[in-house]
Amino acid sequence: MQKSLRYNEGHALYLALLARKEGTKRGFLSKKAAEASRWHEKWFALYQNVLFYFEGEQSGRPAGMYLLEGCSCERTPAPPRTNAGSAGTRDALDKQYYFTVLFGHDGQRPLELRCEEEQDGKEWMEAIHQASYSDILIEREVLMQKYIHLVQIVETEKIATNQLRHQLEDQDTEIERLKSEIVALNKTKERMRPRRTHQEEEDPDIKKIKKVQSFMRGWLCRRKWKTIVQDYICSPHAESMRKRNQIVFTMVEAETEYVHQLSILVNGFLRPLRMAASSKKPPISHNDVSSIFLNSETIMFLHEIFHQGLKARLANWPTLVLADLFDILLPMLNIYQEFVRNHQYSLQVLANCKQNRDFDKLLKQYEANPACEGRMLETFLTYPMFQIPRYIITLHELLAHTPHEHVERKSLEFAKSKLEELSRVMHDEVSETENIRKNLAIERMIVEGCDILLDTSQTFIRQGSLIQVPSVERGRLSKVRLGSLSLKKEGERQCFLFTKHFLICTRSSGGKLHLLKTGGVLSLMQCTLIEEPDAGDDDSKGSGHVFGHLDFKIVVEPPDAASFTVVLLAPSRQEKAAWMSDISQCVDNIRCNGLMTIVFEENSKVTVPHMIKSDARLHKDDTDICFSKTLNSCKVPQIRYASVERLLERLTDLRFLSIDFLNTFLHTYRIFTTAAVVLAKLSDIYKRPFTSIPVRSLELFFAMSQNNREHLVDGKSPRLCRKFSSPPPLAVSRTSSPVRARKLSLTSSLNSRLGAMDLTNSSSSSSPTTTTTTTTTTTTHSPAASPPPHTGKVPLILAGGLSVPERRQGLEKRMKMAPWRSVEQAQMIKESLQSPVLESAPADKAGDSADMSPCRSPSTPRNLRYRQPGGQVADSTHCSVSPASAFAIATAAAGHGSPPGFNNERTCDKELIIRRSATNRVLNVLRHWVSKHAQDFELNNELKMNVLNLLEEVLRDPDLLPQERKATANILRALSQDDQDDIHLKLEDIIQMTDCPKAECFETLSAMELAEQITLLDHIVFRSIPYEEFLGQGWMKLGKNERTPYIMKTSQHFNEMSNLVASQIMNYTDISSRANAIEKWVAVADICRCLHNYNGVLEITSALNRSAIYRLKKTWAKVSKQTKALMDKLQKTVSSEGRFKNLRETLKNCNPPAVPYLGMYLTDLAFIEEGTPNFTEEGLVNFSKMRMISHIIREIRQFQQTAYRIDQQPKVIQYLLDKTLVIDEDTLYELSLKIEPRLSA
């Protein structure tokens, strides 16, 4: 045992016993003897920080122990060996593992140990190291040093505190002594001069003492409060409360503005109109006043109370508690449901009342009130529609800065959930209101008024500028004025496309619209669209070369007037394709609706609403779809929420396709699906229409035909004639002839015994208002005079036995009555009157002849062809069967009686109708997609190749109709066309074209040149933004430069142009030059306004409002009053007040091309994105939100599509894009301070 260690022997024996049983490490080690270099093998046991060694493994009493605390263990080399001993012994000794334990106590010898295995030695060293507590000792040493250092600091602070305390006590003592001396001196002076009444001035020493005393007290107080305030300002709680209070202040300001708007609505419109309704000659009735304003007065009272509560909360600043206010407000917000539910009807009643001149005059007088600030009554009626989403956004921001342990956290979350639930109910109505507001805004701009826009089912599709080509009789173009037409803009027209009508207007200098006296309002029900000039028309050939194939025709055939043709010229091929796609889809929708109405109501006595109700998938909510009460352009309830599968099902429903649904789907499908999924669905519909279409839809598709057959077989049909959207096909009636009656079919590969007639009209050549009756009978021939029935030629004659002149006269009369029939069809039917021979498709002998029916229908099967006198078959390239026409064929064929053996043929016809309708639907969707969303295919080459493969597969279809083949070829040509119009230039191309040796300077450039080139650059940058960047608020998220590169490029270009304007002004050193530069830039901004470049106006006005320029009072004093007034006018136009209400009104009254301010639309999109989610909690797509997003994107693309006709000036563009002229913001302000230093206080 160590002599320097005191221990209790019993305790030591107990620890030795524990070490033998539970020791950390136990085993034999060789221990070097102290007196000689001899090694003794001992049995060691390590327990905690004590190392025991025994004589043997079975020894009960330890031979010794070592306290390992603070020791260190290290390996030592083997000691040198003498030559004695065998070589094997020496090798065995060298292989042993030696290590030494060094103790921290002075005078204690190290413990040298040895083991047989190296691994065992390392384990012993590791165990001894842990038992030494060396890490803990080092940490303890560090903590002790820190403790000593802190003690020294505390002692130093105590000494400093005592010194300061002693100084203060000394100063207090000195002050008291001085006070006593002053009192004594004052008493002495009073005794020496008792008769003096006025006191002399205070002693200077006393003033100094008071000043020092006051300084010391103030210094101590300021130091204390400064420490307290700084600590709180830097705390996270203070930062969160500052943001929260700022949100509350903003909400109070917004609520103040909203209450003010409601006050104007009630006090400026509602109450005066109530008084006017009580007058002797009321311009409006009380019922109409109640219908227009609804419960707006109650809403005003409610928000006045809420506003007063908010102002009362501001008195408790900085602690603002709002939960109790929302608890009071929430139960009363249900009054908004009534307002939203009837808002559409309210605007409709207002539009009807405006037809009264007295009311319209009185309303304009109220709107002229300065408090209205130029806003119309419709604007005030729309404000409550957006209040609930505004509250949701405010609560969302409040919760973001409200701690989870805050007292009103749960109350605010409850209020937000209730408001979101109420917002979902109002969402559909807000979407519908946007469309109604658009229609009413257009109606107010038309001087003559337009009653068709008062129809709430009239949906706005698109607008733009087209050039109307003058025409003379018979639709032939006038070539006299074509050369100067585009230069003088004599034929420029502002065109508006709606779901039912097409408006053509001229715009006056004041921005008002004037409908054309002839052809201003075109009903699409009476129109036929001709996209390509007829190849056989010499005049059309010439027009194609003159216009570059940018023209298209609309043939109008009104029932009570002569037909006429409107020829319009589009600015580019892309815009022509977009117009064609929308117009054709609107025409198809109208004809499909009219066809269903006529066929169902006139024949099977099943109304269209009843047909829709019979298909619950079109109106009944389910787990995967939810409908709104609003109807779309096809009179089907709009989708509110739906799964992706149901949206794709609606897209491919063969019965109808709403143009507004198609536009919304193609604009926003990226949010909830991919292009590959959409294309796969279209391909599936084309290849397997019967497996891809719901069974219920197929049943309803043919329900009417079965009803008609039963009625006619029973002989209970009340009428013998039928009403179609186009003349019905030739039907063969049963006679006593042994020849079996023939059933006409659309099949192109029938056997030789079936007759054939070519389909030579487009899908737009059908009319729902034309009533025709054509009955053909089969005559019997003797065996000697005619071939047997199976030869395939059966002569057909008119049932009435009319002569050829009589038939020609009757057909011409019917042609005049058919408003949907195209000019080409009428011409071909007239030619067919000269050849009264109807023959079958196979070639027959020249001597065979038969009578031919003159009635030719676009829905007649293609296998019956008219033979020309020379033996040629007339086959027009304008041929198609739209879903509407195919449906007419099915209903017409099934409506006439036929022998029992015709069931298989009827089934074949139905299958063919489904296939042809499916092909038309696929081509229709692809045409819209390719013509209006070409960027999808430019950025996705795989998608483009898949579409090309699908179209090539369609072209290989042997049953493809000529017009379908032509439509497919047109889509292929548009998709594979790589060359763009010359006007579609990119900013990079212009930069490469401006490599001029010398750029112009600002003084040598005119204001007109600058304005034109700024407008050209702004529109090129604005036009380059793809529509998919407007989805998902990518410009506000991380990685925005990768998500929305073109939007960020637009923002960057805006800032660079604004910096250029400010830098150019600050480059001048004298006041006159700066004032002249300001006046010139204001003139440039005014020219930009005339060019409808409101983005350029904002670029210049924002530069002039920068602090570095705005503070130059001397410079602005040199600017003329006219320039200042003009600048105020420009600033008012592009002001952000009221969600850019002035700019929005200005854009409504201007013709494209125009460049709007992009930030206005981004604000609208952000408002929609933050107010409502993309998906419901059940995972359904929020399609109402998609519809609102689509409305905004459609308005943006309207301005993107029309380009400016401005020539590029490389020198001017090089000056505008020269970044070396731009000065950064800090340098600008430093320059401003040098030019006009701050005035000293």
CSV table of N, CA and C in Angstrom, one decimal, residues 716-764:
chain,number,residue,atom,x,y,z
A,716,LYS,N,-98.2,7.5,-83.9
A,716,LYS,CA,-98.8,8.5,-83.1
A,716,LYS,C,-98.1,9.8,-83.2
A,717,SER,N,-97.2,10.0,-84.2
A,717,SER,CA,-96.5,11.2,-84.3
A,717,SER,C,-97.4,12.3,-84.7
A,718,PRO,N,-97.4,13.5,-84.1
A,718,PRO,CA,-98.4,14.5,-84.4
A,718,PRO,C,-98.0,15.3,-85.6
A,719,ARG,N,-96.8,15.1,-86.2
A,719,ARG,CA,-96.4,15.9,-87.3
A,719,ARG,C,-95.6,15.0,-88.3
A,720,LEU,N,-95.7,15.4,-89.5
A,720,LEU,CA,-95.0,14.6,-90.6
A,720,LEU,C,-93.7,15.2,-90.9
A,721,CYS,N,-93.6,16.5,-90.7
A,721,CYS,CA,-92.3,17.2,-91.0
A,721,CYS,C,-91.4,17.3,-89.8
A,722,ARG,N,-90.1,17.4,-89.9
A,722,ARG,CA,-89.2,17.4,-88.8
A,722,ARG,C,-88.3,18.7,-88.9
A,723,LYS,N,-87.9,19.1,-87.8
A,723,LYS,CA,-87.1,20.3,-87.6
A,723,LYS,C,-85.7,20.0,-87.3
A,724,PHE,N,-84.7,20.5,-88.1
A,724,PHE,CA,-83.3,20.2,-87.9
A,724,PHE,C,-82.5,21.4,-87.9
A,725,SER,N,-81.3,21.3,-87.4
A,725,SER,CA,-80.4,22.4,-87.5
A,725,SER,C,-79.8,22.6,-88.9
A,726,SER,N,-80.1,21.5,-89.8
A,726,SER,CA,-79.7,21.6,-91.2
A,726,SER,C,-80.7,20.7,-91.9
A,727,PRO,N,-80.9,20.8,-93.2
A,727,PRO,CA,-81.8,20.0,-93.9
A,727,PRO,C,-81.6,18.5,-93.6
A,728,PRO,N,-82.6,17.7,-93.4
A,728,PRO,CA,-82.5,16.3,-93.1
A,728,PRO,C,-82.0,15.5,-94.2
A,729,PRO,N,-81.4,14.4,-93.9
A,729,PRO,CA,-80.9,13.5,-95.0
A,729,PRO,C,-82.1,12.9,-95.8
A,730,LEU,N,-81.7,12.4,-96.9
A,730,LEU,CA,-82.8,11.7,-97.7
A,730,LEU,C,-83.1,10.4,-97.1
A,731,ALA,N,-84.4,10.3,-96.9
A,731,ALA,CA,-84.9,9.0,-96.3
A,731,ALA,C,-85.8,8.3,-97.3
A,732,VAL,N,-85.6,7.0,-97.3
A,732,VAL,CA,-86.3,6.1,-98.2
A,732,VAL,C,-87.6,5.6,-97.6
A,733,SER,N,-88.7,5.9,-98.2
A,733,SER,CA,-90.0,5.4,-97.6
A,733,SER,C,-90.3,4.0,-98.2
A,734,ARG,N,-91.2,3.3,-97.5
A,734,ARG,CA,-91.5,1.9,-97.9
A,734,ARG,C,-92.7,2.0,-98.9
A,735,THR,N,-92.6,1.3,-100.0
A,735,THR,CA,-93.6,1.1,-101.0
A,735,THR,C,-93.9,-0.3,-101.3
A,736,SER,N,-94.7,-0.5,-102.3
A,736,SER,CA,-95.0,-1.9,-102.6
A,736,SER,C,-94.0,-2.6,-103.5
A,737,SER,N,-92.9,-1.8,-103.7
A,737,SER,CA,-91.8,-2.4,-104.6
A,737,SER,C,-91.1,-3.5,-103.9
A,738,PRO,N,-90.7,-4.6,-104.6
A,738,PRO,CA,-90.0,-5.7,-104.0
A,738,PRO,C,-88.6,-5.2,-103.6
A,739,VAL,N,-88.2,-4.1,-104.1
A,739,VAL,CA,-86.8,-3.6,-103.7
A,739,VAL,C,-86.9,-3.1,-102.2
A,740,ARG,N,-85.9,-3.6,-101.5
A,740,ARG,CA,-85.9,-3.3,-100.0
A,740,ARG,C,-85.5,-1.8,-99.8
A,741,ALA,N,-86.1,-1.1,-98.9
A,741,ALA,CA,-85.8,0.3,-98.7
A,741,ALA,C,-84.4,0.4,-98.1
A,742,ARG,N,-83.7,1.5,-98.5
A,742,ARG,CA,-82.3,1.6,-98.1
A,742,ARG,C,-82.1,2.6,-96.9
A,743,LYS,N,-81.3,2.3,-96.0
A,743,LYS,CA,-81.0,3.1,-94.9
A,743,LYS,C,-79.7,3.9,-95.2
A,744,LEU,N,-79.7,5.2,-95.1
A,744,LEU,CA,-78.5,6.0,-95.5
A,744,LEU,C,-77.6,6.0,-94.2
A,745,SER,N,-76.3,6.0,-94.5
A,745,SER,CA,-75.3,5.9,-93.4
A,745,SER,C,-74.1,6.8,-93.7
A,746,LEU,N,-73.4,7.1,-92.7
A,746,LEU,CA,-72.2,7.9,-92.8
A,746,LEU,C,-71.0,7.0,-93.2
A,747,THR,N,-71.1,5.7,-93.2
A,747,THR,CA,-70.0,4.8,-93.4
A,747,THR,C,-69.5,5.0,-94.8
A,748,SER,N,-68.1,5.1,-94.9
A,748,SER,CA,-67.5,5.3,-96.2
A,748,SER,C,-67.2,4.0,-96.9
A,749,SER,N,-67.3,2.9,-96.3
A,749,SER,CA,-67.0,1.6,-97.0
A,749,SER,C,-68.1,0.6,-97.0
A,750,LEU,N,-69.3,1.1,-97.5
A,750,LEU,CA,-70.5,0.3,-97.6
A,750,LEU,C,-70.4,-0.5,-98.9
A,751,ASN,N,-71.2,-1.5,-99.0
A,751,ASN,CA,-71.2,-2.4,-100.2
A,751,ASN,C,-71.8,-1.6,-101.4
A,752,SER,N,-71.8,-2.2,-102.5
A,752,SER,CA,-72.2,-1.4,-103.7
A,752,SER,C,-73.7,-1.2,-103.8
A,753,ARG,N,-74.5,-1.8,-103.0
A,753,ARG,CA,-75.9,-1.6,-103.2
A,753,ARG,C,-76.4,-0.4,-102.4
A,754,LEU,N,-75.6,0.3,-101.7
A,754,LEU,CA,-76.0,1.5,-101.0
A,754,LEU,C,-75.6,2.7,-101.8
A,755,GLY,N,-76.5,3.7,-101.9
A,755,GLY,CA,-76.1,4.9,-102.6
A,755,GLY,C,-75.2,5.8,-101.8
A,756,ALA,N,-74.7,6.9,-102.4
A,756,ALA,CA,-73.7,7.7,-101.7
A,756,ALA,C,-74.0,9.2,-102.1
A,757,MET,N,-73.8,10.1,-101.1
A,757,MET,CA,-73.8,11.5,-101.4
A,757,MET,C,-72.7,12.2,-100.6
A,758,ASP,N,-72.0,13.1,-101.2
A,758,ASP,CA,-70.8,13.7,-100.5
A,758,ASP,C,-71.2,14.8,-99.5
A,759,LEU,N,-70.5,14.9,-98.5
A,759,LEU,CA,-70.7,16.0,-97.5
A,759,LEU,C,-69.8,17.1,-97.9
A,760,THR,N,-70.3,18.2,-98.3
A,760,THR,CA,-69.5,19.3,-98.9
A,760,THR,C,-69.6,20.6,-98.1
A,761,ASN,N,-70.1,20.6,-97.0
A,761,ASN,CA,-70.2,21.8,-96.2
A,761,ASN,C,-69.5,21.7,-94.9
A,762,SER,N,-69.0,22.8,-94.3
A,762,SER,CA,-68.4,22.8,-93.0
A,762,SER,C,-69.4,22.5,-91.9
A,763,SER,N,-68.8,22.4,-90.7
A,763,SER,CA,-69.7,22.2,-89.6
A,763,SER,C,-70.5,23.3,-89.2
A,764,SER,N,-70.3,24.5,-89.8
A,764,SER,CA,-71.0,25.7,-89.5
A,764,SER,C,-72.2,25.9,-90.4
